Amino acid sequence: MTRRTDPTMKTDLPVVTFGRTDLEITRVGFGAWAIGGARRGEWANGWGAQDDDESLAAIRHGIERGVNWIDTAAIYGLGHSEEVVGRAIRDFAVEDRPYVFTKGGVVWDDDDHSTPSRKMANPESLKREVDDSLRRLGVEQIDLYQVHWPTEDGTPINDYWQAMLDIKASGKVRAVGLSNHTVIQLEIAEGLGHVDSLQPKFSAIAPQSASDVLPWCAAHETASIVYSPMGSGLLSGAFTAERVAGLDDGDWRRSNDEFTIRLDQNLAIGAALGRVAERHDVSQAAAAVAWTLGFRGVTGAIVGARRPDQIDGWLAAASLELTDEDYAEVRAAGVAASPE
């Protein structure tokens, strides 16, 4: 294995600088949560059954189409997502493979997968976890390593962020970031050392980040890669109330408020994005992702895929710019956010 020191794979898609780092990323990246699947069915946060060969085909198709980064996490499939990503990229030369971003700070019991996972980001755990991720991914250096959630084990953010800075200094990772953290937490971390990136939830049905963490990122030259830009599929144009009712028993969305209590409202927002998509001659999925990319502070969007054809559905978002009219259409459907 060779540590990456030069730019990532060549791509014809538009790229942007990743905060203050030397990474140049496409505006959409491959989200690898769903490909963790339900192989270990006791895990409560799976997306239902998933075929590994189809996952590998999806990742490789994304790379072939020019997507130059993959976002995964140790907890996705209890390590399985990282293993699949590792298999997908192992035949690429270091300079030709996509950037690999992953996350730690959530641990599980390997002897009992039914035990709830724990948000545990103490320094000893993080240093052990990054080595486990390196092994599963089959790389010598991770391009971005992130703390997945604020810890619940009592470790102060000062301690776990210093551990992340130490991991970066060791050369095991190129950049370090936080996921699902608040402005107050970002300020504390920034006081110790620069936060290279933030990963917040952001979509037309979850627009709250537009009023707090995204402006903070813009002001501090911190990259942001937003997750769930399609509302976990609700804004893709592929969902109806009937399809939600038919989701696999192992799919976490069956009991999520966005897919139950707020389903009708969310489908109405999706319909507005569908009208935007028609004006631009793209899919509704592409319009939903592009909606997030128009906001100040957003560097890129993480978009999940389980099959190659799903990537073709949202790839146009990488170069699509929505208009004021488009944002007004979505706002009229009940979304309380628009770009400045």
Coordinates of C-alpha atoms in Angstrom, one line a residue, residues 4-329:
R4 CA -1.4 9.2 -1.2
T5 CA 0.6 12.4 -1.7
D6 CA -0.7 13.7 -5.1
P7 CA -4.2 14.7 -6.5
T8 CA -7.0 12.2 -6.8
M9 CA -8.4 10.5 -9.9
K10 CA -9.0 12.7 -12.9
T11 CA -12.7 13.6 -13.5
D12 CA -14.7 15.6 -16.0
L13 CA -17.1 16.7 -13.3
P14 CA -16.8 20.1 -11.7
V15 CA -14.5 20.1 -8.6
V16 CA -14.2 22.5 -5.6
T17 CA -11.4 22.9 -3.0
F18 CA -12.2 21.0 0.2
G19 CA -11.9 23.8 2.8
R20 CA -8.2 24.7 3.5
T21 CA -6.9 21.2 2.4
D22 CA -5.3 20.3 -0.9
L23 CA -8.2 18.0 -1.8
E24 CA -10.3 18.8 -4.8
I25 CA -13.7 17.0 -4.7
T26 CA -16.6 16.6 -7.0
R27 CA -19.8 18.3 -5.8
V28 CA -21.4 14.9 -5.3
G29 CA -19.9 11.9 -3.5
F30 CA -20.9 8.3 -3.1
G31 CA -22.7 7.6 0.2
A32 CA -22.0 4.1 1.4
W33 CA -24.4 3.8 4.4
A34 CA -27.0 1.7 2.5
I35 CA -24.4 -0.8 1.1
G36 CA -23.6 -1.9 4.7
G37 CA -26.9 -3.7 4.2
A38 CA -28.5 -6.0 6.7
R39 CA -25.9 -8.8 6.5
R40 CA -25.8 -8.7 10.3
G41 CA -29.6 -8.5 10.6
E42 CA -29.6 -7.7 14.3
W43 CA -28.2 -4.2 13.7
A44 CA -31.0 -1.7 14.1
N45 CA -29.8 0.9 11.5
G46 CA -29.7 -1.1 8.3
W47 CA -31.5 -0.4 5.0
G48 CA -32.7 -3.9 4.4
A49 CA -31.1 -6.7 2.4
Q50 CA -28.2 -5.7 0.0
D51 CA -26.2 -7.7 -2.4
D52 CA -22.4 -7.1 -2.2
D53 CA -21.9 -7.6 -5.9
E54 CA -24.5 -4.9 -6.7
S55 CA -22.8 -2.6 -4.2
L56 CA -19.4 -3.1 -5.9
A57 CA -21.0 -2.5 -9.2
A58 CA -22.5 0.8 -7.9
I59 CA -19.3 2.1 -6.5
R60 CA -17.3 1.2 -9.6
H61 CA -20.0 2.8 -11.8
G62 CA -19.8 6.0 -9.8
I63 CA -16.0 6.1 -10.2
E64 CA -16.3 5.5 -13.9
R65 CA -18.8 8.4 -14.2
G66 CA -16.3 10.7 -12.4
V67 CA -17.4 10.8 -8.8
N68 CA -14.1 11.2 -6.9
W69 CA -15.0 10.5 -3.2
I70 CA -16.8 7.9 -1.1
D71 CA -18.2 8.6 2.3
T72 CA -18.6 5.6 4.7
A73 CA -18.4 4.9 8.4
A74 CA -17.2 2.1 10.7
I75 CA -20.8 1.7 12.1
Y76 CA -22.4 1.2 8.7
G77 CA -23.2 -2.5 8.6
L78 CA -20.9 -2.9 11.6
G79 CA -17.8 -2.6 9.5
H80 CA -19.2 -4.2 6.4
S81 CA -19.6 -1.0 4.4
E82 CA -15.9 -0.2 4.9
E83 CA -15.0 -3.7 3.8
V84 CA -17.1 -3.4 0.6
V85 CA -15.5 0.0 -0.2
G86 CA -12.1 -1.5 0.4
R87 CA -12.9 -4.3 -2.1
A88 CA -14.2 -1.8 -4.7
I89 CA -11.1 0.4 -4.7
R90 CA -8.3 -2.2 -4.1
D91 CA -7.6 -2.7 -7.8
F92 CA -7.0 1.0 -8.4
A93 CA -3.6 2.7 -8.2
V94 CA -3.5 5.1 -5.4
E95 CA -3.5 8.1 -7.7
D96 CA -6.5 6.7 -9.7
R97 CA -8.8 5.8 -6.8
P98 CA -11.4 8.1 -5.3
Y99 CA -10.8 9.8 -2.0
V100 CA -12.1 7.8 1.0
F101 CA -13.8 9.5 3.8
T102 CA -14.9 7.5 6.9
K103 CA -16.1 8.1 10.5
G104 CA -15.4 6.7 13.9
G105 CA -16.7 7.3 17.4
V106 CA -19.6 4.8 17.4
V107 CA -18.7 1.3 18.6
W108 CA -20.6 -2.0 18.8
D109 CA -20.3 -5.3 20.6
D110 CA -18.9 -7.9 18.1
D111 CA -20.1 -10.7 20.3
D112 CA -23.7 -9.5 20.4
H113 CA -24.9 -7.4 17.5
S114 CA -28.3 -6.8 19.2
T115 CA -26.6 -4.7 21.8
P116 CA -27.2 -1.0 21.0
S117 CA -24.1 0.8 19.6
R118 CA -22.4 3.4 21.8
K119 CA -21.2 6.9 20.9
M120 CA -17.8 6.6 22.4
A121 CA -15.1 9.0 21.2
N122 CA -12.4 8.8 23.9
P123 CA -8.9 9.1 22.6
E124 CA -8.0 5.5 23.2
S125 CA -11.0 4.3 21.3
L126 CA -10.5 6.6 18.4
K127 CA -6.9 5.6 18.0
R128 CA -7.9 2.0 17.9
E129 CA -10.8 2.6 15.6
V130 CA -8.8 4.4 12.9
D131 CA -6.5 1.4 12.7
D132 CA -9.5 -0.9 12.3
S133 CA -10.8 1.3 9.5
L134 CA -7.5 1.4 7.8
R135 CA -7.5 -2.4 7.8
R136 CA -11.0 -2.8 6.6
L137 CA -10.5 -0.2 3.8
G138 CA -7.2 -1.7 2.8
V139 CA -5.5 1.7 2.6
E140 CA -2.5 3.2 4.4
Q141 CA -3.9 6.6 4.7
I142 CA -7.6 7.8 5.0
D143 CA -8.3 11.0 3.2
L144 CA -10.8 12.3 5.8
Y145 CA -11.5 10.9 9.2
Q146 CA -14.5 12.2 11.2
V147 CA -16.1 11.9 14.6
H148 CA -19.5 10.6 13.7
W149 CA -21.5 12.0 16.7
P150 CA -20.8 13.9 19.8
T151 CA -19.7 11.4 22.4
E152 CA -22.0 10.1 25.1
D153 CA -19.3 8.5 27.3
G154 CA -18.4 11.8 29.1
T155 CA -15.3 12.6 27.1
P156 CA -15.0 16.4 26.7
I157 CA -14.8 17.6 23.1
N158 CA -11.4 19.1 23.9
D159 CA -10.0 15.6 24.6
Y160 CA -11.5 13.8 21.6
W161 CA -10.7 16.6 19.1
Q162 CA -7.1 16.7 20.4
A163 CA -7.0 13.0 19.7
M164 CA -8.2 13.6 16.1
L165 CA -5.5 16.2 15.6
D166 CA -2.9 13.8 16.9
I167 CA -4.2 11.1 14.5
K168 CA -3.8 13.6 11.7
A169 CA -0.2 14.5 12.8
S170 CA 0.6 10.7 12.8
G171 CA 0.0 10.6 9.0
K172 CA -2.7 8.0 9.2
V173 CA -5.3 10.5 7.9
R174 CA -5.0 13.6 5.7
A175 CA -7.8 15.6 7.2
V176 CA -10.0 15.5 10.2
G177 CA -13.6 16.6 10.7
L178 CA -16.8 16.4 12.8
S179 CA -20.2 15.1 11.9
N180 CA -23.5 16.1 13.6
H181 CA -21.9 18.7 15.8
T182 CA -23.2 22.1 16.8
V183 CA -21.8 25.6 16.4
I184 CA -20.8 25.6 20.1
Q185 CA -18.9 22.3 19.7
L186 CA -17.3 23.5 16.5
E187 CA -16.0 26.7 18.3
I188 CA -14.5 24.6 21.1
A189 CA -12.7 22.3 18.6
E190 CA -11.5 25.2 16.4
G191 CA -9.8 26.7 19.4
L192 CA -7.5 23.6 19.6
G193 CA -6.9 23.2 15.9
H194 CA -8.7 23.8 12.6
V195 CA -11.8 21.7 11.8
D196 CA -11.2 20.6 8.3
S197 CA -14.7 19.6 7.6
L198 CA -18.2 19.2 9.0
Q199 CA -20.9 16.7 8.0
P200 CA -24.4 17.9 8.8
K201 CA -27.8 16.6 7.8
F202 CA -29.3 18.9 5.2
S203 CA -32.1 18.7 2.7
A204 CA -35.4 20.4 1.7
I205 CA -37.1 18.5 4.4
A206 CA -34.3 19.1 7.0
P207 CA -33.1 22.7 6.2
Q208 CA -32.1 23.7 9.8
S209 CA -28.3 23.7 9.0
A210 CA -28.7 26.6 6.7
S211 CA -29.2 28.9 9.7
D212 CA -26.3 27.8 11.9
V213 CA -23.5 25.3 11.1
L214 CA -23.3 26.1 7.3
P215 CA -22.7 29.8 7.8
W216 CA -20.1 28.9 10.5
C217 CA -18.3 26.6 8.0
A218 CA -18.3 29.4 5.3
A219 CA -16.9 31.9 7.8
H220 CA -14.1 29.5 9.0
E221 CA -13.1 27.9 5.7
T222 CA -14.3 24.6 6.9
A223 CA -15.5 22.3 4.2
S224 CA -19.0 20.8 4.6
I225 CA -20.3 17.6 3.0
V226 CA -24.1 17.4 3.7
Y227 CA -25.8 14.1 4.1
S228 CA -29.3 12.9 3.2
P229 CA -29.8 15.6 0.5
M230 CA -32.7 13.4 -0.8
G231 CA -34.2 12.9 2.6
S232 CA -33.1 9.3 2.7
G233 CA -35.0 8.8 -0.6
L234 CA -38.2 10.7 0.2
L235 CA -37.3 13.5 -2.2
S236 CA -36.1 11.2 -5.0
G237 CA -39.4 11.0 -6.8
A238 CA -39.5 7.2 -6.2
F239 CA -41.6 7.2 -3.1
T240 CA -45.3 7.0 -2.5
A241 CA -47.2 6.2 0.6
E242 CA -47.7 2.7 -0.7
R243 CA -44.0 2.1 -1.2
V244 CA -43.2 3.3 2.3
A245 CA -45.7 0.8 3.6
G246 CA -43.9 -1.9 1.7
L247 CA -40.4 -1.3 3.0
D248 CA -38.4 -4.3 4.3
D249 CA -38.8 -5.1 8.0
G250 CA -35.0 -4.5 8.4
D251 CA -35.3 -0.9 7.0
W252 CA -34.9 1.8 9.6
R253 CA -37.2 4.1 7.6
R254 CA -40.3 2.1 8.5
S255 CA -40.4 3.7 12.0
N256 CA -38.9 7.1 11.2
D257 CA -41.0 10.2 11.7
E258 CA -40.2 11.6 8.2
F259 CA -41.7 8.4 6.7
T260 CA -44.7 8.3 9.0
I261 CA -45.9 11.4 10.8
R262 CA -44.5 13.9 8.3
L263 CA -44.9 11.7 5.2
D264 CA -47.6 13.7 3.4
Q265 CA -45.8 17.0 3.9
N266 CA -42.6 15.6 2.7
L267 CA -44.1 14.1 -0.4
A268 CA -45.6 17.6 -1.2
I269 CA -42.1 19.1 -1.0
G270 CA -40.9 16.3 -3.2
A271 CA -43.6 17.2 -5.7
A272 CA -42.3 20.8 -5.8
L273 CA -38.8 19.5 -6.5
G274 CA -40.4 17.4 -9.3
R275 CA -41.6 20.6 -11.0
V276 CA -38.2 22.1 -10.7
A277 CA -36.7 19.0 -12.2
E278 CA -39.0 19.3 -15.2
R279 CA -37.9 22.8 -15.9
H280 CA -34.2 21.7 -16.0
D281 CA -34.9 18.4 -17.8
V282 CA -33.3 16.4 -15.0
S283 CA -34.6 13.8 -12.5
Q284 CA -36.3 14.8 -9.3
A285 CA -33.4 13.2 -7.4
A286 CA -30.9 15.5 -9.2
A287 CA -33.0 18.6 -8.3
A288 CA -33.2 17.6 -4.7
V289 CA -29.4 17.2 -4.4
A290 CA -28.8 20.5 -6.4
W291 CA -31.1 22.3 -4.0
T292 CA -28.6 21.7 -1.2
L293 CA -25.6 22.7 -3.3
G294 CA -26.8 26.2 -3.8
F295 CA -26.3 27.2 -0.2
R296 CA -23.3 29.1 1.0
G297 CA -21.1 26.9 3.1
V298 CA -22.0 23.6 1.2
T299 CA -18.9 22.1 -0.4
G300 CA -20.5 18.8 -1.6
A301 CA -23.4 16.4 -1.0
I302 CA -23.2 12.8 0.0
V303 CA -25.7 10.8 -2.2
G304 CA -26.4 7.2 -1.5
A305 CA -26.7 4.5 -4.1
R306 CA -27.3 0.7 -3.9
R307 CA -27.3 0.1 -7.7
P308 CA -25.5 1.6 -10.7
D309 CA -28.7 3.0 -12.3
Q310 CA -29.4 5.1 -9.1
I311 CA -26.2 7.0 -9.7
D312 CA -27.2 7.9 -13.2
G313 CA -30.4 9.4 -11.7
W314 CA -28.7 12.0 -9.5
L315 CA -25.3 12.6 -11.2
A316 CA -26.7 15.7 -13.1
A317 CA -26.7 17.5 -9.7
A318 CA -22.9 17.8 -9.9
S319 CA -23.2 20.6 -12.4
L320 CA -26.8 21.9 -12.0
E321 CA -27.4 25.4 -10.6
L322 CA -31.0 26.1 -9.5
T323 CA -32.5 29.6 -10.0
D324 CA -34.3 31.9 -7.6
E325 CA -37.6 30.8 -9.2
D326 CA -36.7 27.2 -8.4
Y327 CA -36.0 28.0 -4.8
A328 CA -39.2 30.0 -4.5
E329 CA -41.2 27.0 -5.8

